[in-house]
Amino acid sequence: MTTPTVRGASLKYGRTMAAIPGPSIVPDRVLAAFSLPMPDLYEGPLVDESNEVRERLPGIARTEGEAFIITGNGHAGWQMATSNTLAAGDKVLVAEAGRFATIWGIYTAVSDIDVEVLEGTDRDPVDPDRLETRLREDPAHEIKAVLIAHVDTASSVRNDILAVRRAIDDANHPALLMVDCIASMGCEEFLMDEWGVDIALAGCQKGLMVPPGISFVWASEKASAAHKRADRKVGYFDWEARRDHSNMYSYYAGTPPIAHIRGLREAINIIEEEGGLDAVWARHERLADAVKAAVAAWSTPGGIDFNILSEAHRSNCVTTVRTGAVDPAALRSLCEKQAGLILGLGIAGIEGFRLAHMGHLNPPMILGAIGTIEAGLHAMGVPPANSGVAAAAASIGAAI
Ligand SMILES: *Cc1c(COP(=O)(O)O)cnc(C)c1O
């Protein structure tokens, strides 16, 4: 492999595009909301804005359940989910596929929770049949929760959450289904109540288009019931205190993340103006189709290829691309330093790059990103045999 080098003329001046899977591109209106002066905490417009956001939040996950806002990143959401529902000695089953559910398990194990990993791969989704088989081997119901990522941001796999729910039901198992939607929320169809999800969680910095800093946990009635026997509660994360909606200071367990609340309110407005989540999901699917068309065009045996083997499980918010003999560090460096495109690093040992297509994106942005990657391949002397740009443009052309 060659080491990354800076070569030729840099054309990066202009607006840099970060096509990394979080933080995603923040709309100007959301950024503007961040620049407003600080208001009073206890009365006035902020209280109304906060209540409005809180009331609109369940709709984002398509649930009638409760929503909690945490001043913290997605990891804080993981902690809130498990600390409110589990007791010491409980077992959880991590349904592994890629990396993130496994890391969630590692964080959970610290709280005296027994964590078992149903091993998966970096290239496939969770297999619902294997999950069902494992749950059938637990007649005493020692497993209290199944932890899974909707979209795993390392591998870019999308798991079939409804199939996972059916597997749990078919095994007649009472485990809570806890879903990490940090990458997928606001990008991929997600129907919490209809799919029987007990806890969903998300961060604000991916599909929801807000700078990182807050996260969300949605809890079903069954999850709220589990809260009663849970003994891993931590004051700051405890749902009980955060149920007091009369007092913002309690709801946020301290000073509210004011700029984030305002930014999120604006982001939800933007989603609604587009036609609601159904329209947003459809746009993500179409833009993802263009990315997938490009990667398919670039693909060669042993060369550039999709990381996820099954077409049906490639996510609509991020695509992990294996680069074969092409040095991904050199390609990323060229794209960033010479052309102003920041690509996601391949993580979890996957040799390649990640192209995010989540949030505030449209065809010129996505076609620009694809074209820049293709230009990088030309610059490295390894032009693709088939043009990904042409394939992506044809895909967008068929969609608009
Ligand atoms: C980004 C991401 C995380 C981590 O979120 P943080 O805000 O960095 O804690 C966890 N899970 C998934 C699926 C993610 O995409």
PDB file of N, CA and C in Angstrom, residues 200-272:
ATOM      1  N   ALA A 200     -36.279   2.311  22.054  1.00  0.00           N
ATOM      2  CA  ALA A 200     -35.515   2.787  20.901  1.00  0.00           C
ATOM      3  C   ALA A 200     -34.657   3.934  21.398  1.00  0.00           C
ATOM      4  N   LEU A 201     -33.515   4.107  20.802  1.00  0.00           N
ATOM      5  CA  LEU A 201     -32.712   5.269  21.170  1.00  0.00           C
ATOM      6  C   LEU A 201     -32.012   5.830  19.947  1.00  0.00           C
ATOM      7  N   ALA A 202     -31.736   7.130  20.028  1.00  0.00           N
ATOM      8  CA  ALA A 202     -31.095   7.812  18.896  1.00  0.00           C
ATOM      9  C   ALA A 202     -30.275   8.989  19.406  1.00  0.00           C
ATOM     10  N   GLY A 203     -29.338   9.422  18.589  1.00  0.00           N
ATOM     11  CA  GLY A 203     -28.613  10.653  18.858  1.00  0.00           C
ATOM     12  C   GLY A 203     -29.165  11.728  17.938  1.00  0.00           C
ATOM     13  N   CYS A 204     -28.794  12.978  18.206  1.00  0.00           N
ATOM     14  CA  CYS A 204     -29.351  14.067  17.387  1.00  0.00           C
ATOM     15  C   CYS A 204     -28.509  14.346  16.155  1.00  0.00           C
ATOM     16  N   GLN A 205     -27.302  13.765  16.072  1.00  0.00           N
ATOM     17  CA  GLN A 205     -26.292  14.260  15.127  1.00  0.00           C
ATOM     18  C   GLN A 205     -26.206  13.489  13.819  1.00  0.00           C
ATOM     19  N   LYS A 206     -27.182  12.612  13.581  1.00  0.00           N
ATOM     20  CA  LYS A 206     -27.092  11.859  12.328  1.00  0.00           C
ATOM     21  C   LYS A 206     -28.304  12.224  11.458  1.00  0.00           C
ATOM     22  N   GLY A 207     -29.292  11.339  11.366  1.00  0.00           N
ATOM     23  CA  GLY A 207     -30.447  11.690  10.534  1.00  0.00           C
ATOM     24  C   GLY A 207     -31.201  12.916  11.033  1.00  0.00           C
ATOM     25  N   LEU A 208     -31.045  13.248  12.304  1.00  0.00           N
ATOM     26  CA  LEU A 208     -31.821  14.369  12.845  1.00  0.00           C
ATOM     27  C   LEU A 208     -31.122  15.722  12.681  1.00  0.00           C
ATOM     28  N   MET A 209     -29.919  15.726  12.112  1.00  0.00           N
ATOM     29  CA  MET A 209     -29.321  16.950  11.551  1.00  0.00           C
ATOM     30  C   MET A 209     -28.951  18.039  12.556  1.00  0.00           C
ATOM     31  N   VAL A 210     -28.712  17.666  13.797  1.00  0.00           N
ATOM     32  CA  VAL A 210     -28.377  18.643  14.840  1.00  0.00           C
ATOM     33  C   VAL A 210     -26.924  18.377  15.275  1.00  0.00           C
ATOM     34  N   PRO A 211     -26.149  19.403  15.600  1.00  0.00           N
ATOM     35  CA  PRO A 211     -24.788  19.142  16.087  1.00  0.00           C
ATOM     36  C   PRO A 211     -24.812  18.183  17.288  1.00  0.00           C
ATOM     37  N   PRO A 212     -23.803  17.337  17.447  1.00  0.00           N
ATOM     38  CA  PRO A 212     -23.830  16.333  18.512  1.00  0.00           C
ATOM     39  C   PRO A 212     -24.001  16.949  19.895  1.00  0.00           C
ATOM     40  N   GLY A 213     -24.646  16.209  20.778  1.00  0.00           N
ATOM     41  CA  GLY A 213     -24.766  16.721  22.153  1.00  0.00           C
ATOM     42  C   GLY A 213     -25.997  16.256  22.897  1.00  0.00           C
ATOM     43  N   ILE A 214     -27.069  15.878  22.185  1.00  0.00           N
ATOM     44  CA  ILE A 214     -28.213  15.316  22.906  1.00  0.00           C
ATOM     45  C   ILE A 214     -28.605  13.989  22.266  1.00  0.00           C
ATOM     46  N   SER A 215     -29.290  13.192  23.059  1.00  0.00           N
ATOM     47  CA  SER A 215     -29.779  11.910  22.552  1.00  0.00           C
ATOM     48  C   SER A 215     -31.161  11.649  23.138  1.00  0.00           C
ATOM     49  N   PHE A 216     -31.800  10.614  22.626  1.00  0.00           N
ATOM     50  CA  PHE A 216     -33.202  10.360  22.962  1.00  0.00           C
ATOM     51  C   PHE A 216     -33.406   8.898  23.273  1.00  0.00           C
ATOM     52  N   VAL A 217     -34.288   8.652  24.240  1.00  0.00           N
ATOM     53  CA  VAL A 217     -34.700   7.280  24.519  1.00  0.00           C
ATOM     54  C   VAL A 217     -36.222   7.266  24.516  1.00  0.00           C
ATOM     55  N   TRP A 218     -36.782   6.324  23.764  1.00  0.00           N
ATOM     56  CA  TRP A 218     -38.224   6.134  23.723  1.00  0.00           C
ATOM     57  C   TRP A 218     -38.530   4.815  24.440  1.00  0.00           C
ATOM     58  N   ALA A 219     -39.506   4.859  25.328  1.00  0.00           N
ATOM     59  CA  ALA A 219     -39.785   3.670  26.128  1.00  0.00           C
ATOM     60  C   ALA A 219     -41.235   3.249  25.976  1.00  0.00           C
ATOM     61  N   SER A 220     -41.440   1.953  25.762  1.00  0.00           N
ATOM     62  CA  SER A 220     -42.798   1.409  25.677  1.00  0.00           C
ATOM     63  C   SER A 220     -43.324   1.176  27.091  1.00  0.00           C
ATOM     64  N   GLU A 221     -44.587   0.785  27.177  1.00  0.00           N
ATOM     65  CA  GLU A 221     -45.163   0.472  28.494  1.00  0.00           C
ATOM     66  C   GLU A 221     -44.425  -0.686  29.148  1.00  0.00           C
ATOM     67  N   LYS A 222     -44.060  -1.658  28.325  1.00  0.00           N
ATOM     68  CA  LYS A 222     -43.356  -2.824  28.871  1.00  0.00           C
ATOM     69  C   LYS A 222     -41.992  -2.409  29.454  1.00  0.00           C
ATOM     70  N   ALA A 223     -41.349  -1.462  28.801  1.00  0.00           N
ATOM     71  CA  ALA A 223     -40.069  -0.970  29.323  1.00  0.00           C
ATOM     72  C   ALA A 223     -40.295  -0.200  30.619  1.00  0.00           C
ATOM     73  N   SER A 224     -41.376   0.581  30.669  1.00  0.00           N
ATOM     74  CA  SER A 224     -41.684   1.321  31.896  1.00  0.00           C
ATOM     75  C   SER A 224     -41.978   0.359  33.037  1.00  0.00           C
ATOM     76  N   ALA A 225     -42.617  -0.765  32.710  1.00  0.00           N
ATOM     77  CA  ALA A 225     -42.898  -1.762  33.753  1.00  0.00           C
ATOM     78  C   ALA A 225     -41.592  -2.363  34.264  1.00  0.00           C
ATOM     79  N   ALA A 226     -40.646  -2.583  33.367  1.00  0.00           N
ATOM     80  CA  ALA A 226     -39.346  -3.148  33.772  1.00  0.00           C
ATOM     81  C   ALA A 226     -38.606  -2.188  34.701  1.00  0.00           C
ATOM     82  N   HIS A 227     -38.892  -0.903  34.549  1.00  0.00           N
ATOM     83  CA  HIS A 227     -38.256   0.118  35.389  1.00  0.00           C
ATOM     84  C   HIS A 227     -38.511  -0.142  36.871  1.00  0.00           C
ATOM     85  N   LYS A 228     -39.675  -0.730  37.174  1.00  0.00           N
ATOM     86  CA  LYS A 228     -40.042  -0.938  38.583  1.00  0.00           C
ATOM     87  C   LYS A 228     -39.125  -1.959  39.268  1.00  0.00           C
ATOM     88  N   ARG A 229     -38.691  -2.984  38.520  1.00  0.00           N
ATOM     89  CA  ARG A 229     -37.819  -3.965  39.157  1.00  0.00           C
ATOM     90  C   ARG A 229     -36.325  -3.694  38.928  1.00  0.00           C
ATOM     91  N   ALA A 230     -36.046  -2.682  38.106  1.00  0.00           N
ATOM     92  CA  ALA A 230     -34.649  -2.381  37.789  1.00  0.00           C
ATOM     93  C   ALA A 230     -33.919  -1.897  39.038  1.00  0.00           C
ATOM     94  N   ASP A 231     -32.672  -2.312  39.195  1.00  0.00           N
ATOM     95  CA  ASP A 231     -31.899  -1.804  40.346  1.00  0.00           C
ATOM     96  C   ASP A 231     -30.536  -1.243  39.919  1.00  0.00           C
ATOM     97  N   ARG A 232     -30.395  -0.968  38.656  1.00  0.00           N
ATOM     98  CA  ARG A 232     -29.151  -0.349  38.159  1.00  0.00           C
ATOM     99  C   ARG A 232     -29.344   1.148  37.921  1.00  0.00           C
ATOM    100  N   LYS A 233     -30.415   1.709  38.478  1.00  0.00           N
ATOM    101  CA  LYS A 233     -30.732   3.114  38.184  1.00  0.00           C
ATOM    102  C   LYS A 233     -29.634   4.049  38.668  1.00  0.00           C
ATOM    103  N   VAL A 234     -29.432   5.092  37.892  1.00  0.00           N
ATOM    104  CA  VAL A 234     -28.438   6.106  38.222  1.00  0.00           C
ATOM    105  C   VAL A 234     -29.227   7.410  38.287  1.00  0.00           C
ATOM    106  N   GLY A 235     -29.031   8.181  39.350  1.00  0.00           N
ATOM    107  CA  GLY A 235     -29.829   9.402  39.547  1.00  0.00           C
ATOM    108  C   GLY A 235     -30.019  10.211  38.281  1.00  0.00           C
ATOM    109  N   TYR A 236     -28.926  10.508  37.633  1.00  0.00           N
ATOM    110  CA  TYR A 236     -28.999  11.406  36.481  1.00  0.00           C
ATOM    111  C   TYR A 236     -29.864  10.841  35.360  1.00  0.00           C
ATOM    112  N   PHE A 237     -29.805   9.529  35.164  1.00  0.00           N
ATOM    113  CA  PHE A 237     -30.519   8.936  34.034  1.00  0.00           C
ATOM    114  C   PHE A 237     -31.918   8.442  34.398  1.00  0.00           C
ATOM    115  N   ASP A 238     -32.242   8.431  35.674  1.00  0.00           N
ATOM    116  CA  ASP A 238     -33.486   7.783  36.127  1.00  0.00           C
ATOM    117  C   ASP A 238     -34.724   8.435  35.494  1.00  0.00           C
ATOM    118  N   TRP A 239     -35.540   7.593  34.870  1.00  0.00           N
ATOM    119  CA  TRP A 239     -36.747   8.094  34.215  1.00  0.00           C
ATOM    120  C   TRP A 239     -37.694   8.767  35.200  1.00  0.00           C
ATOM    121  N   GLU A 240     -37.737   8.264  36.450  1.00  0.00           N
ATOM    122  CA  GLU A 240     -38.756   8.740  37.387  1.00  0.00           C
ATOM    123  C   GLU A 240     -38.708  10.266  37.549  1.00  0.00           C
ATOM    124  N   ALA A 241     -37.521  10.776  37.859  1.00  0.00           N
ATOM    125  CA  ALA A 241     -37.406  12.224  38.072  1.00  0.00           C
ATOM    126  C   ALA A 241     -37.706  12.982  36.784  1.00  0.00           C
ATOM    127  N   ARG A 242     -37.392  12.386  35.659  1.00  0.00           N
ATOM    128  CA  ARG A 242     -37.548  13.070  34.376  1.00  0.00           C
ATOM    129  C   ARG A 242     -38.985  13.051  33.853  1.00  0.00           C
ATOM    130  N   ARG A 243     -39.883  12.462  34.659  1.00  0.00           N
ATOM    131  CA  ARG A 243     -41.294  12.455  34.230  1.00  0.00           C
ATOM    132  C   ARG A 243     -42.031  13.712  34.654  1.00  0.00           C
ATOM    133  N   ASP A 244     -41.382  14.555  35.418  1.00  0.00           N
ATOM    134  CA  ASP A 244     -42.028  15.779  35.890  1.00  0.00           C
ATOM    135  C   ASP A 244     -41.951  16.843  34.786  1.00  0.00           C
ATOM    136  N   HIS A 245     -43.042  16.948  34.033  1.00  0.00           N
ATOM    137  CA  HIS A 245     -43.043  17.872  32.899  1.00  0.00           C
ATOM    138  C   HIS A 245     -43.370  19.304  33.300  1.00  0.00           C
ATOM    139  N   SER A 246     -43.722  19.494  34.576  1.00  0.00           N
ATOM    140  CA  SER A 246     -44.072  20.844  34.993  1.00  0.00           C
ATOM    141  C   SER A 246     -42.800  21.672  35.183  1.00  0.00           C
ATOM    142  N   ASN A 247     -41.695  20.980  35.248  1.00  0.00           N
ATOM    143  CA  ASN A 247     -40.471  21.673  35.581  1.00  0.00           C
ATOM    144  C   ASN A 247     -39.370  21.203  34.641  1.00  0.00           C
ATOM    145  N   MET A 248     -38.954  22.101  33.759  1.00  0.00           N
ATOM    146  CA  MET A 248     -37.933  21.739  32.783  1.00  0.00           C
ATOM    147  C   MET A 248     -36.645  21.297  33.440  1.00  0.00           C
ATOM    148  N   TYR A 249     -36.358  21.896  34.573  1.00  0.00           N
ATOM    149  CA  TYR A 249     -35.101  21.592  35.257  1.00  0.00           C
ATOM    150  C   TYR A 249     -35.066  20.130  35.706  1.00  0.00           C
ATOM    151  N   SER A 250     -36.254  19.587  36.013  1.00  0.00           N
ATOM    152  CA  SER A 250     -36.317  18.165  36.371  1.00  0.00           C
ATOM    153  C   SER A 250     -36.290  17.308  35.109  1.00  0.00           C
ATOM    154  N   TYR A 251     -37.050  17.721  34.115  1.00  0.00           N
ATOM    155  CA  TYR A 251     -37.156  16.909  32.898  1.00  0.00           C
ATOM    156  C   TYR A 251     -35.775  16.653  32.292  1.00  0.00           C
ATOM    157  N   TYR A 252     -34.910  17.644  32.342  1.00  0.00           N
ATOM    158  CA  TYR A 252     -33.560  17.488  31.778  1.00  0.00           C
ATOM    159  C   TYR A 252     -32.523  17.100  32.828  1.00  0.00           C
ATOM    160  N   ALA A 253     -32.980  16.881  34.065  1.00  0.00           N
ATOM    161  CA  ALA A 253     -32.040  16.610  35.163  1.00  0.00           C
ATOM    162  C   ALA A 253     -30.950  17.678  35.183  1.00  0.00           C
ATOM    163  N   GLY A 254     -31.382  18.929  35.224  1.00  0.00           N
ATOM    164  CA  GLY A 254     -30.434  20.049  35.273  1.00  0.00           C
ATOM    165  C   GLY A 254     -30.696  21.034  34.148  1.00  0.00           C
ATOM    166  N   THR A 255     -29.765  21.924  33.951  1.00  0.00           N
ATOM    167  CA  THR A 255     -29.920  22.963  32.930  1.00  0.00           C
ATOM    168  C   THR A 255     -30.192  22.336  31.566  1.00  0.00           C
ATOM    169  N   PRO A 256     -31.261  22.752  30.909  1.00  0.00           N
ATOM    170  CA  PRO A 256     -31.580  22.163  29.602  1.00  0.00           C
ATOM    171  C   PRO A 256     -30.514  22.506  28.550  1.00  0.00           C
ATOM    172  N   PRO A 257     -30.317  21.624  27.584  1.00  0.00           N
ATOM    173  CA  PRO A 257     -29.402  21.917  26.468  1.00  0.00           C
ATOM    174  C   PRO A 257     -30.116  22.858  25.495  1.00  0.00           C
ATOM    175  N   ILE A 258     -30.137  24.119  25.861  1.00  0.00           N
ATOM    176  CA  ILE A 258     -31.023  25.095  25.211  1.00  0.00           C
ATOM    177  C   ILE A 258     -30.800  25.185  23.699  1.00  0.00           C
ATOM    178  N   ALA A 259     -29.546  25.338  23.295  1.00  0.00           N
ATOM    179  CA  ALA A 259     -29.274  25.493  21.859  1.00  0.00           C
ATOM    180  C   ALA A 259     -29.703  24.238  21.094  1.00  0.00           C
ATOM    181  N   HIS A 260     -29.490  23.088  21.703  1.00  0.00           N
ATOM    182  CA  HIS A 260     -29.873  21.836  21.037  1.00  0.00           C
ATOM    183  C   HIS A 260     -31.390  21.708  20.922  1.00  0.00           C
ATOM    184  N   ILE A 261     -32.095  22.141  21.957  1.00  0.00           N
ATOM    185  CA  ILE A 261     -33.560  22.068  21.905  1.00  0.00           C
ATOM    186  C   ILE A 261     -34.067  22.937  20.751  1.00  0.00           C
ATOM    187  N   ARG A 262     -33.514  24.125  20.658  1.00  0.00           N
ATOM    188  CA  ARG A 262     -33.937  25.019  19.576  1.00  0.00           C
ATOM    189  C   ARG A 262     -33.544  24.469  18.208  1.00  0.00           C
ATOM    190  N   GLY A 263     -32.345  23.898  18.133  1.00  0.00           N
ATOM    191  CA  GLY A 263     -31.896  23.333  16.855  1.00  0.00           C
ATOM    192  C   GLY A 263     -32.766  22.157  16.447  1.00  0.00           C
ATOM    193  N   LEU A 264     -33.090  21.327  17.424  1.00  0.00           N
ATOM    194  CA  LEU A 264     -33.910  20.151  17.129  1.00  0.00           C
ATOM    195  C   LEU A 264     -35.312  20.570  16.675  1.00  0.00           C
ATOM    196  N   ARG A 265     -35.841  21.601  17.319  1.00  0.00           N
ATOM    197  CA  ARG A 265     -37.167  22.093  16.931  1.00  0.00           C
ATOM    198  C   ARG A 265     -37.155  22.515  15.459  1.00  0.00           C
ATOM    199  N   GLU A 266     -36.090  23.190  15.078  1.00  0.00           N
ATOM    200  CA  GLU A 266     -35.958  23.635  13.684  1.00  0.00           C
ATOM    201  C   GLU A 266     -35.799  22.414  12.753  1.00  0.00           C
ATOM    202  N   ALA A 267     -35.031  21.424  13.196  1.00  0.00           N
ATOM    203  CA  ALA A 267     -34.828  20.222  12.377  1.00  0.00           C
ATOM    204  C   ALA A 267     -36.154  19.489  12.175  1.00  0.00           C
ATOM    205  N   ILE A 268     -36.960  19.418  13.224  1.00  0.00           N
ATOM    206  CA  ILE A 268     -38.265  18.748  13.089  1.00  0.00           C
ATOM    207  C   ILE A 268     -39.162  19.561  12.150  1.00  0.00           C
ATOM    208  N   ASN A 269     -39.058  20.881  12.239  1.00  0.00           N
ATOM    209  CA  ASN A 269     -39.814  21.718  11.285  1.00  0.00           C
ATOM    210  C   ASN A 269     -39.396  21.405   9.849  1.00  0.00           C
ATOM    211  N   ILE A 270     -38.113  21.268   9.636  1.00  0.00           N
ATOM    212  CA  ILE A 270     -37.605  20.984   8.281  1.00  0.00           C
ATOM    213  C   ILE A 270     -38.153  19.636   7.794  1.00  0.00           C
ATOM    214  N   ILE A 271     -38.163  18.657   8.686  1.00  0.00           N
ATOM    215  CA  ILE A 271     -38.702  17.333   8.324  1.00  0.00           C
ATOM    216  C   ILE A 271     -40.179  17.458   7.952  1.00  0.00           C
ATOM    217  N   GLU A 272     -40.912  18.235   8.748  1.00  0.00           N
ATOM    218  CA  GLU A 272     -42.341  18.367   8.452  1.00  0.00           C
ATOM    219  C   GLU A 272     -42.586  19.111   7.155  1.00  0.00           C
TER     220      GLU A 272
END
